[in-house]
mmCIF file of C-alpha atoms in Angstrom:
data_model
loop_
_atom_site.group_PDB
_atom_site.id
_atom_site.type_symbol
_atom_site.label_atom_id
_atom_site.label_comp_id
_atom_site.label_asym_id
_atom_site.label_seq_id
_atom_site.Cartn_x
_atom_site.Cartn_y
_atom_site.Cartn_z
ATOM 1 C CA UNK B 1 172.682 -34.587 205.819
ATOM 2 C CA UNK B 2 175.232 -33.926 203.528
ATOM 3 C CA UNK B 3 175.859 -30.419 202.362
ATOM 4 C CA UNK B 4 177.869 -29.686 198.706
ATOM 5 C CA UNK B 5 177.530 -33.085 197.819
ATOM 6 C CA UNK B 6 178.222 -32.784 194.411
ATOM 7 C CA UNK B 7 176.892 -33.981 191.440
ATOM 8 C CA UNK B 8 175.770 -37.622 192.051
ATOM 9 C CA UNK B 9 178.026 -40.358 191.423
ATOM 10 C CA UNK B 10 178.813 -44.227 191.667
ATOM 11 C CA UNK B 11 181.506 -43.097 194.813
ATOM 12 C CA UNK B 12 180.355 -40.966 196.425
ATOM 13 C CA UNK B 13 179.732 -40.985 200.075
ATOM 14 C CA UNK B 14 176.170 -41.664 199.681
ATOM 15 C CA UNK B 15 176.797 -45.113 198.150
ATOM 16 C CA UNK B 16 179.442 -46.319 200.660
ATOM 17 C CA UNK B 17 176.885 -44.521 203.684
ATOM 18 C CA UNK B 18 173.817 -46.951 202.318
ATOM 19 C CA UNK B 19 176.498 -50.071 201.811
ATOM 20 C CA UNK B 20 177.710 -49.440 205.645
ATOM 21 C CA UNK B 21 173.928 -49.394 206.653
ATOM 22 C CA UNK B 22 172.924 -52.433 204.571
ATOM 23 C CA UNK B 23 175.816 -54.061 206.205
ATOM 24 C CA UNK B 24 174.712 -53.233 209.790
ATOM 25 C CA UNK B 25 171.457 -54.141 209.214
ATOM 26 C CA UNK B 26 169.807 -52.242 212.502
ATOM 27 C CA UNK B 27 167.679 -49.426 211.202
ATOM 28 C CA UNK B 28 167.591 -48.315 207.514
ATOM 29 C CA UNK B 29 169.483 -44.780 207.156
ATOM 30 C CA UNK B 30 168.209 -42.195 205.286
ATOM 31 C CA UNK B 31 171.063 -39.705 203.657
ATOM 32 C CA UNK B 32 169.923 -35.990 202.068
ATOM 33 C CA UNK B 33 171.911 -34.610 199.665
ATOM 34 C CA UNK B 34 172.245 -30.840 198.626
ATOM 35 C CA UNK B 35 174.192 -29.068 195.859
ATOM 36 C CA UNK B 36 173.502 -26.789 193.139
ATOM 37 C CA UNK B 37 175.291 -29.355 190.533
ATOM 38 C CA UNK B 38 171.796 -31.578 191.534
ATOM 39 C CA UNK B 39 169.104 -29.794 191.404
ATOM 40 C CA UNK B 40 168.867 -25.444 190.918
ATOM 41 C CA UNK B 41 166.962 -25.450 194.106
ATOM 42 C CA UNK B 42 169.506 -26.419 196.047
ATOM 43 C CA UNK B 43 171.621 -23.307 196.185
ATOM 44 C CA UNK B 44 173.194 -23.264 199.987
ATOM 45 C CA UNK B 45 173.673 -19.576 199.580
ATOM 46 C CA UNK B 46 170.068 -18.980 199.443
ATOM 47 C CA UNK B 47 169.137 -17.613 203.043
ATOM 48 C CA UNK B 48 165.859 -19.191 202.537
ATOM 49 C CA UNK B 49 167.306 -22.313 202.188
ATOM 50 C CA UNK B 50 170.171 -22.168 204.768
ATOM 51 C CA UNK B 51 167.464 -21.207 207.348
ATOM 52 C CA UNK B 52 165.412 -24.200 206.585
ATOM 53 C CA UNK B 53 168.283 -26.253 206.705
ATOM 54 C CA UNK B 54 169.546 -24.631 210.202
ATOM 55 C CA UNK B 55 166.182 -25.208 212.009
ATOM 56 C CA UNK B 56 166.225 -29.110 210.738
ATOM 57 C CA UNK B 57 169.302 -29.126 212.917
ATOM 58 C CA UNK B 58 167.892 -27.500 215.769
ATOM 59 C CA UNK B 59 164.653 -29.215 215.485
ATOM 60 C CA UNK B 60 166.626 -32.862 216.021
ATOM 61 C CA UNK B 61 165.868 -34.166 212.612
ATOM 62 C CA UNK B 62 169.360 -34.216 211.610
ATOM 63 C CA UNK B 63 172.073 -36.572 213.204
ATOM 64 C CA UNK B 64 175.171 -36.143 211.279
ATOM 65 C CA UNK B 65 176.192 -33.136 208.545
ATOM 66 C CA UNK B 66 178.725 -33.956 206.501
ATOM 67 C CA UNK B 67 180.226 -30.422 204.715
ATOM 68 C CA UNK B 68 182.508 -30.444 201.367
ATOM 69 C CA UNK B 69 182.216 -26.413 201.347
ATOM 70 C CA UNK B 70 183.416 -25.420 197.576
ATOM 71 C CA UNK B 71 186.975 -25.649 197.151
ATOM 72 C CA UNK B 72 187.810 -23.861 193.885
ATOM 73 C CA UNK B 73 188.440 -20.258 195.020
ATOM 74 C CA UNK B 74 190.869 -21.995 197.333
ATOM 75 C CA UNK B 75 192.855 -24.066 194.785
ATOM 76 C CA UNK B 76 196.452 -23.910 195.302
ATOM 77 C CA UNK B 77 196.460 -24.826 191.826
ATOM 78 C CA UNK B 78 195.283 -21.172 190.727
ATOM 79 C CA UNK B 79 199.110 -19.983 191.670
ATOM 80 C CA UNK B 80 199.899 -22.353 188.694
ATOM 81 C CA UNK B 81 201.358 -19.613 186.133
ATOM 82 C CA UNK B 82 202.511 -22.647 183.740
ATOM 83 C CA UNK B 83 198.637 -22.979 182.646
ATOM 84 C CA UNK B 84 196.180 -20.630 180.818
ATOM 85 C CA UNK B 85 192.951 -20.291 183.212
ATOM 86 C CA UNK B 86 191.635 -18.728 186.312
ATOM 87 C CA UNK B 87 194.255 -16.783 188.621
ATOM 88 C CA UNK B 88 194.070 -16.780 192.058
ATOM 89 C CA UNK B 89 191.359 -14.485 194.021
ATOM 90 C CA UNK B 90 192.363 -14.873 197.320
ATOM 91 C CA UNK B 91 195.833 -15.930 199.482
ATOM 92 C CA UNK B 92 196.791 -16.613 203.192
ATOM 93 C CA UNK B 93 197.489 -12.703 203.697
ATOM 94 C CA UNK B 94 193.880 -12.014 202.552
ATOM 95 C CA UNK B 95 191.712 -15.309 202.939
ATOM 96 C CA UNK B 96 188.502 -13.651 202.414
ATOM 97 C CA UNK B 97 189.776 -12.072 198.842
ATOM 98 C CA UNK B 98 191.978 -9.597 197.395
ATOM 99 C CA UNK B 99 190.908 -6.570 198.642
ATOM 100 C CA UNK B 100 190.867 -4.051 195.050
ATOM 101 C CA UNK B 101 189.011 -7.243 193.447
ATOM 102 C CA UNK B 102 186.070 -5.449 191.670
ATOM 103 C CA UNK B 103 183.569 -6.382 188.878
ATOM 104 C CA UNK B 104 182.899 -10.044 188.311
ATOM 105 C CA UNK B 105 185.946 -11.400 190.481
ATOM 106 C CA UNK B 106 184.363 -9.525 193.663
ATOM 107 C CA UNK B 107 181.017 -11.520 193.130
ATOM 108 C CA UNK B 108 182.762 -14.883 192.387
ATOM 109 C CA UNK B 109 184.838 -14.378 195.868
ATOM 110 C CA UNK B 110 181.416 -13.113 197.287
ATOM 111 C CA UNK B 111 179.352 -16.178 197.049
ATOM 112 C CA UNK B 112 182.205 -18.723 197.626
ATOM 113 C CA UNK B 113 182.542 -16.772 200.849
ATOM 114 C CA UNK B 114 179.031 -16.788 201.820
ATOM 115 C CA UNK B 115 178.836 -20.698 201.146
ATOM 116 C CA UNK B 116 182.175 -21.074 203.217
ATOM 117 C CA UNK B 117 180.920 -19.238 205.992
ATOM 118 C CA UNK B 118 177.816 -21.293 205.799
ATOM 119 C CA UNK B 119 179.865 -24.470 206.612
ATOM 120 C CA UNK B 120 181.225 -22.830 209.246
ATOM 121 C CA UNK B 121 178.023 -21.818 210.796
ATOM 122 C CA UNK B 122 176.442 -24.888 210.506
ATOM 123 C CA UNK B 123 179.268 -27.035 212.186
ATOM 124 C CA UNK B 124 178.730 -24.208 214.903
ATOM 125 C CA UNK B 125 175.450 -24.877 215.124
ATOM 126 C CA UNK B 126 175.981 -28.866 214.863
ATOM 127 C CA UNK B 127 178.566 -28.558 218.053
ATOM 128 C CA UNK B 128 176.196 -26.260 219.949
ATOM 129 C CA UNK B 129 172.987 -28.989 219.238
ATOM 130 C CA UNK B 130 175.114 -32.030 220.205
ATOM 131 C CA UNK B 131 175.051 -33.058 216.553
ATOM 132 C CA UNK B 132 178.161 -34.631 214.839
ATOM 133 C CA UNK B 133 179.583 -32.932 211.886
ATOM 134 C CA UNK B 134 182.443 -33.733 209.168
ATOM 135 C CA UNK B 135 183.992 -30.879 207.536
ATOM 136 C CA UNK B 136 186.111 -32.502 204.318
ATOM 137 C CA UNK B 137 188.780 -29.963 202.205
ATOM 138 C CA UNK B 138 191.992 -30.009 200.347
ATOM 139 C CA UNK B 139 194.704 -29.853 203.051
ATOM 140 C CA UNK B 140 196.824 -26.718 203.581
ATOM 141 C CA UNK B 141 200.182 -27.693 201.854
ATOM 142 C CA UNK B 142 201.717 -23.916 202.432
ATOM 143 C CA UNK B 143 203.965 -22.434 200.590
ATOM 144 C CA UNK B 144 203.527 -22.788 196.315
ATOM 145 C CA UNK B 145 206.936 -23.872 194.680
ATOM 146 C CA UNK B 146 207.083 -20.066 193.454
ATOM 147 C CA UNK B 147 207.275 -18.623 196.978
ATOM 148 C CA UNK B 148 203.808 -17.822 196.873
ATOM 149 C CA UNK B 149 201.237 -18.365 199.739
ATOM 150 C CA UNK B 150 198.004 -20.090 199.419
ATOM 151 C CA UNK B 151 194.404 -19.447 201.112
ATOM 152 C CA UNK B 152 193.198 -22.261 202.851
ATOM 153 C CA UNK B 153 190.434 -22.473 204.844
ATOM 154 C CA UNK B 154 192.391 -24.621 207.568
ATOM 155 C CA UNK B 155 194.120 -21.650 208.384
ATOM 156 C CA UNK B 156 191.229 -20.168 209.413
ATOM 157 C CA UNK B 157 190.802 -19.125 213.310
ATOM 158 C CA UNK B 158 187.260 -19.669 213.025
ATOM 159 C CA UNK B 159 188.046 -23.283 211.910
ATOM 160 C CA UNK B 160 190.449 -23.801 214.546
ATOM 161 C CA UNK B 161 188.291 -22.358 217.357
ATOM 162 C CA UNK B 162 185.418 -25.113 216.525
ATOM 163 C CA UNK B 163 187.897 -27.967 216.272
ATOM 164 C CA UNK B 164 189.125 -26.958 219.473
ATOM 165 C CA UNK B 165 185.473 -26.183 221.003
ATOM 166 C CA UNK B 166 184.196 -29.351 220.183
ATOM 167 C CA UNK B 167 186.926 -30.915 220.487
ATOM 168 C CA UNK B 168 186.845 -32.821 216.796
ATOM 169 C CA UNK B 169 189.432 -35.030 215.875
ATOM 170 C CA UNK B 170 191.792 -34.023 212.412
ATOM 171 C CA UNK B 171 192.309 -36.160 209.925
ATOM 172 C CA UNK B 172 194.515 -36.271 206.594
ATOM 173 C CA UNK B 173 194.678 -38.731 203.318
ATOM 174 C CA UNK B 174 195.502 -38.766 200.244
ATOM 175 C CA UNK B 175 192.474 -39.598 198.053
ATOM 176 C CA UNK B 176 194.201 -41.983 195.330
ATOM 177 C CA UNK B 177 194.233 -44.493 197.915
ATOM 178 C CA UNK B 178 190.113 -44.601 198.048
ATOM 179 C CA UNK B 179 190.230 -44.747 194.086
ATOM 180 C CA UNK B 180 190.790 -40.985 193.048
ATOM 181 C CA UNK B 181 192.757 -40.684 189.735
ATOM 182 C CA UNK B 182 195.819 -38.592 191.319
ATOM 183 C CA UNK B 183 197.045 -38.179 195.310
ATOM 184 C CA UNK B 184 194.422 -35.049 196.647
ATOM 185 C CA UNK B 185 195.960 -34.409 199.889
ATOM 186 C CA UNK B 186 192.121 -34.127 202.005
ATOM 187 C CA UNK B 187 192.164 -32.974 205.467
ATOM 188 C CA UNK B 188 189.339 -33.816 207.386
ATOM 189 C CA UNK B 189 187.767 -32.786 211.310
ATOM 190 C CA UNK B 190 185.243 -34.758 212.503
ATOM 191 C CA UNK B 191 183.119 -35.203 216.128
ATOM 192 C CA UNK B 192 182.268 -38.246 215.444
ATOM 193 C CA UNK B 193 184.742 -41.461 215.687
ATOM 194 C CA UNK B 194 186.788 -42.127 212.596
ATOM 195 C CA UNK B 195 188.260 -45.593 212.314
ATOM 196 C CA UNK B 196 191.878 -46.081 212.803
ATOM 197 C CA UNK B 197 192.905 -46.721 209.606
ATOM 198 C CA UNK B 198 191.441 -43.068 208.141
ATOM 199 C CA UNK B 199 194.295 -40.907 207.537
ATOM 200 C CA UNK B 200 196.974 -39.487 209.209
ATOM 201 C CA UNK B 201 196.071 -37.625 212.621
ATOM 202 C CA UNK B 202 197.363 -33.971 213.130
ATOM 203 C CA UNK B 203 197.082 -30.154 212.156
ATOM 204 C CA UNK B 204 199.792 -29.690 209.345
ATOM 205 C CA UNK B 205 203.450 -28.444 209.923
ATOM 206 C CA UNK B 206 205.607 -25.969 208.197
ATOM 207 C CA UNK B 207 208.753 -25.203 207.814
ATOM 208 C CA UNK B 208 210.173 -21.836 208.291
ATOM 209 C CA UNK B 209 209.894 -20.786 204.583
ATOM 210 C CA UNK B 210 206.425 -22.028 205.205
ATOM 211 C CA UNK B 211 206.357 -25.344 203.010
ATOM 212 C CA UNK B 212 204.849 -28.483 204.106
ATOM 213 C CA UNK B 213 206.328 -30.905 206.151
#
């Protein structure tokens, strides 16, 4: 099952999931996409929806979830002041959102959190049912080259407290070297094994300022 899959395209994780299989050849593997960007049904912050999708899990018909949670209210790249567009609704002091947002900002922040915490609950529920999970975002790379700090949802304690739960292994890339057009640091936990060559193992580090290391 893989949850905010994004619009359907010729990389995605589907194709290289159903060459893997082909290439294994021992039982055919069937992968479920949902995101809103495929079909209007598939909104994940529908509680209809995220019930049905909850039980699946409990039920045993699910055997790995794979989670890209939205990552655009938590785009470092919001802090950007050189470029007209969006400005940043949330930051490591307030993670959740700015707390004297209002009007439309305060419902933007308000579903991205409700599909965020979704993630969260469903790896929960994943680790609790002996199912494996992935849970993909940008990586926390601290500090902005203004001084200012970032939201990300590795800094999280929730996060943290299932990676150390279920004990799930941390992983980090940079994208460009799987074809993506520029670097996109991507952190990654997982339950299940992740080959060797995958990334870079390891929470981030900071230095005292609070930039990456």
């Amino acid at each position: 099952l893989y949850l905010f899959a994004g619009a359907k395209r010729k990389r995605d994780i589907a194709r290289f999931v159903k060459v893997l299989a082909d290439e294994d050849g021992k039982e055919p593997v069937h992968l479920i996409g949902f995101d809103i960007a495929r079909c209007a049904t598939h909104d994940l912050s529908k509680e209809e929806l995220q019930r049905g999708i909850k039980q699946a899990i409990q039920d045993g018909h699910i055997h790995v979830v794979i989670l890209s949670p939205p990552c655009s209210s938590w785009s470092r790249a919001l802090f950007n002041q050189g470029v007209k567009g969006p400005r940043p609704l949330r930051s490591r002091l307030y993670p959740w959102g700015y707390p004297w947002l209002s009007g439309l900002k305060k419902a933007v922040i308000d579903k991205a959190n409700v599909l965020t915490k979704f993630a969260l609950e469903v790896a929960q529920l994943c680790g609790v049912s002996g199912v494996a999970f992935i849970i993909e975002h940008p990586e926390d790379l601290g500090t902005y080259k203004t001084g200012a700090r970032p939201a990300s949802i590795w800094q999280l304690p929730e996060l943290r407290g299932l990676s150390q739960r279920f004990g799930s292994a941390r992983k980090v890339l940079h994208q460009r070297r799987w074809g993506a057009a520029s670097p996109k640091p991507t952190a990654f936990i997982a339950t299940l094994p992740l080959h060797g060559d995958f990334g870079v193992e390891g929470w981030p580090a900071f230095d005292a300022r609070g930039f990456y290391q």
